[in-house]
XYZ file of C-alpha atoms in Angstrom:
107
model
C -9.244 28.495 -1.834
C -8.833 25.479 0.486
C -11.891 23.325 1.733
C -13.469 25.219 4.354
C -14.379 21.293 5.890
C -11.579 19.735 4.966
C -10.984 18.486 8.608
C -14.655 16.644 8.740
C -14.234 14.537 5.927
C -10.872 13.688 6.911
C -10.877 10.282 8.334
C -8.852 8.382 10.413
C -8.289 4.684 9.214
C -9.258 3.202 12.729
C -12.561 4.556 12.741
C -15.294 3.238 13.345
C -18.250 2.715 10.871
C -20.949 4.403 13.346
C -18.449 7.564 13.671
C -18.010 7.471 9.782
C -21.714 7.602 9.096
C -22.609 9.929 11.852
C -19.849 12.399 9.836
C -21.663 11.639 6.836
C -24.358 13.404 7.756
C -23.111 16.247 9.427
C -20.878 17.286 5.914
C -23.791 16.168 3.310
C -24.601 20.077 2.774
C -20.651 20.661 2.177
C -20.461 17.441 -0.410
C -23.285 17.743 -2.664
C -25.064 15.808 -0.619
C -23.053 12.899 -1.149
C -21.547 10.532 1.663
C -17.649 10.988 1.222
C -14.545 10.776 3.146
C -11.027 10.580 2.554
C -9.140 7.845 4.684
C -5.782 8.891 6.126
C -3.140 7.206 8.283
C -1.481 7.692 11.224
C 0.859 10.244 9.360
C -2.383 11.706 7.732
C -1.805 10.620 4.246
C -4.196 9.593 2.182
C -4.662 5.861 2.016
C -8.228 5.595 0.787
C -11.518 6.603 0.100
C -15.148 5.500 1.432
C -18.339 6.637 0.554
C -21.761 5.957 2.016
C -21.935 3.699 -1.127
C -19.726 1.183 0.081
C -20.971 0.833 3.488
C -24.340 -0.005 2.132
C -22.530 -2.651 -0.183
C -21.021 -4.123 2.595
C -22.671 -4.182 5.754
C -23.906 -7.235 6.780
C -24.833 -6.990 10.316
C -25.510 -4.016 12.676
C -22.621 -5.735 14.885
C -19.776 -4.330 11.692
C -20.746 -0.404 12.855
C -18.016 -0.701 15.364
C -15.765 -2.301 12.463
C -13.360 0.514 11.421
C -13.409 2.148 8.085
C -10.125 1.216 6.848
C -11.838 -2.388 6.320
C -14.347 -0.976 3.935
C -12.321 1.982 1.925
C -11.086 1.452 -1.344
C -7.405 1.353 -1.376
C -6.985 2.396 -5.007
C -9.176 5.597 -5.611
C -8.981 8.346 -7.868
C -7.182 11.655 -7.167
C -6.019 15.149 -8.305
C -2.408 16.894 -7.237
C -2.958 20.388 -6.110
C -2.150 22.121 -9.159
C -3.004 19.640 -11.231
C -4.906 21.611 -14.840
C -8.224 22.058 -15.415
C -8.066 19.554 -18.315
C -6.520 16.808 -15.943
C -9.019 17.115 -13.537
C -12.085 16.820 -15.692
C -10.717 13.906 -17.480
C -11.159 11.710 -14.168
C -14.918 13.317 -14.111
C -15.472 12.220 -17.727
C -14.537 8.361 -16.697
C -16.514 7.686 -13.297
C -15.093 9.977 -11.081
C -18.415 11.201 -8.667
C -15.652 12.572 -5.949
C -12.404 13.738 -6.343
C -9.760 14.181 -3.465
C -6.952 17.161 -4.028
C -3.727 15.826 -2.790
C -0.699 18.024 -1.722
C 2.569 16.723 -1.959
C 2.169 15.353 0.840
C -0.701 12.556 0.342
């Protein structure tokens, strides 16, 4: 069954930080509570992931909200492919996997 939000945590790279967060909050009760969003590009494949994590890490100044997100993602995250076994997917859990995107063939 496909991700009834999938669209909200769906992020465009240009974003900015403020818009991020604000999404954040609106999608906690569909995340576990956790702030997560997967960064796609202009052909919306996935190019990265942020969480509310990093923006805390990085932040330095109230003036970097209107940064966008693509300058606080991390480039190489962890993923599934949509099919991808039960066994392969928990593996990534086992290691330090909190989130997990499922990617189509498509990114």
């Amino acid at each position: 069954m496909p991700f009834k939000y999938l669209d909200r945590i769906l992020i465009p790279r240009n974003y900015p930080l403020s818009d991020v967060l604000t999404r954040f909050n609106e999608t906690a009760g569909y995340t576990d509570r956790k702030g997560f969003g997967i960064v796609i590009d202009e052909k919306n494949v996935a190019v990265g992931v942020v969480t509310d994590g990093d923006i805390r890490r990085t932040i330095n100044s109230v003036s970097e909200f209107n940064e966008p997100v693509h300058k606080f993602m991390k480039q190489d995250f962890k993923y599934v492919r949509l099919g991808d076994s039960r066994q392969i997917v928990m593996k990534h859990f086992d290691k330090v996997a909190n989130v997990l995107p499922v990617l189509d063939g498509n990114g």
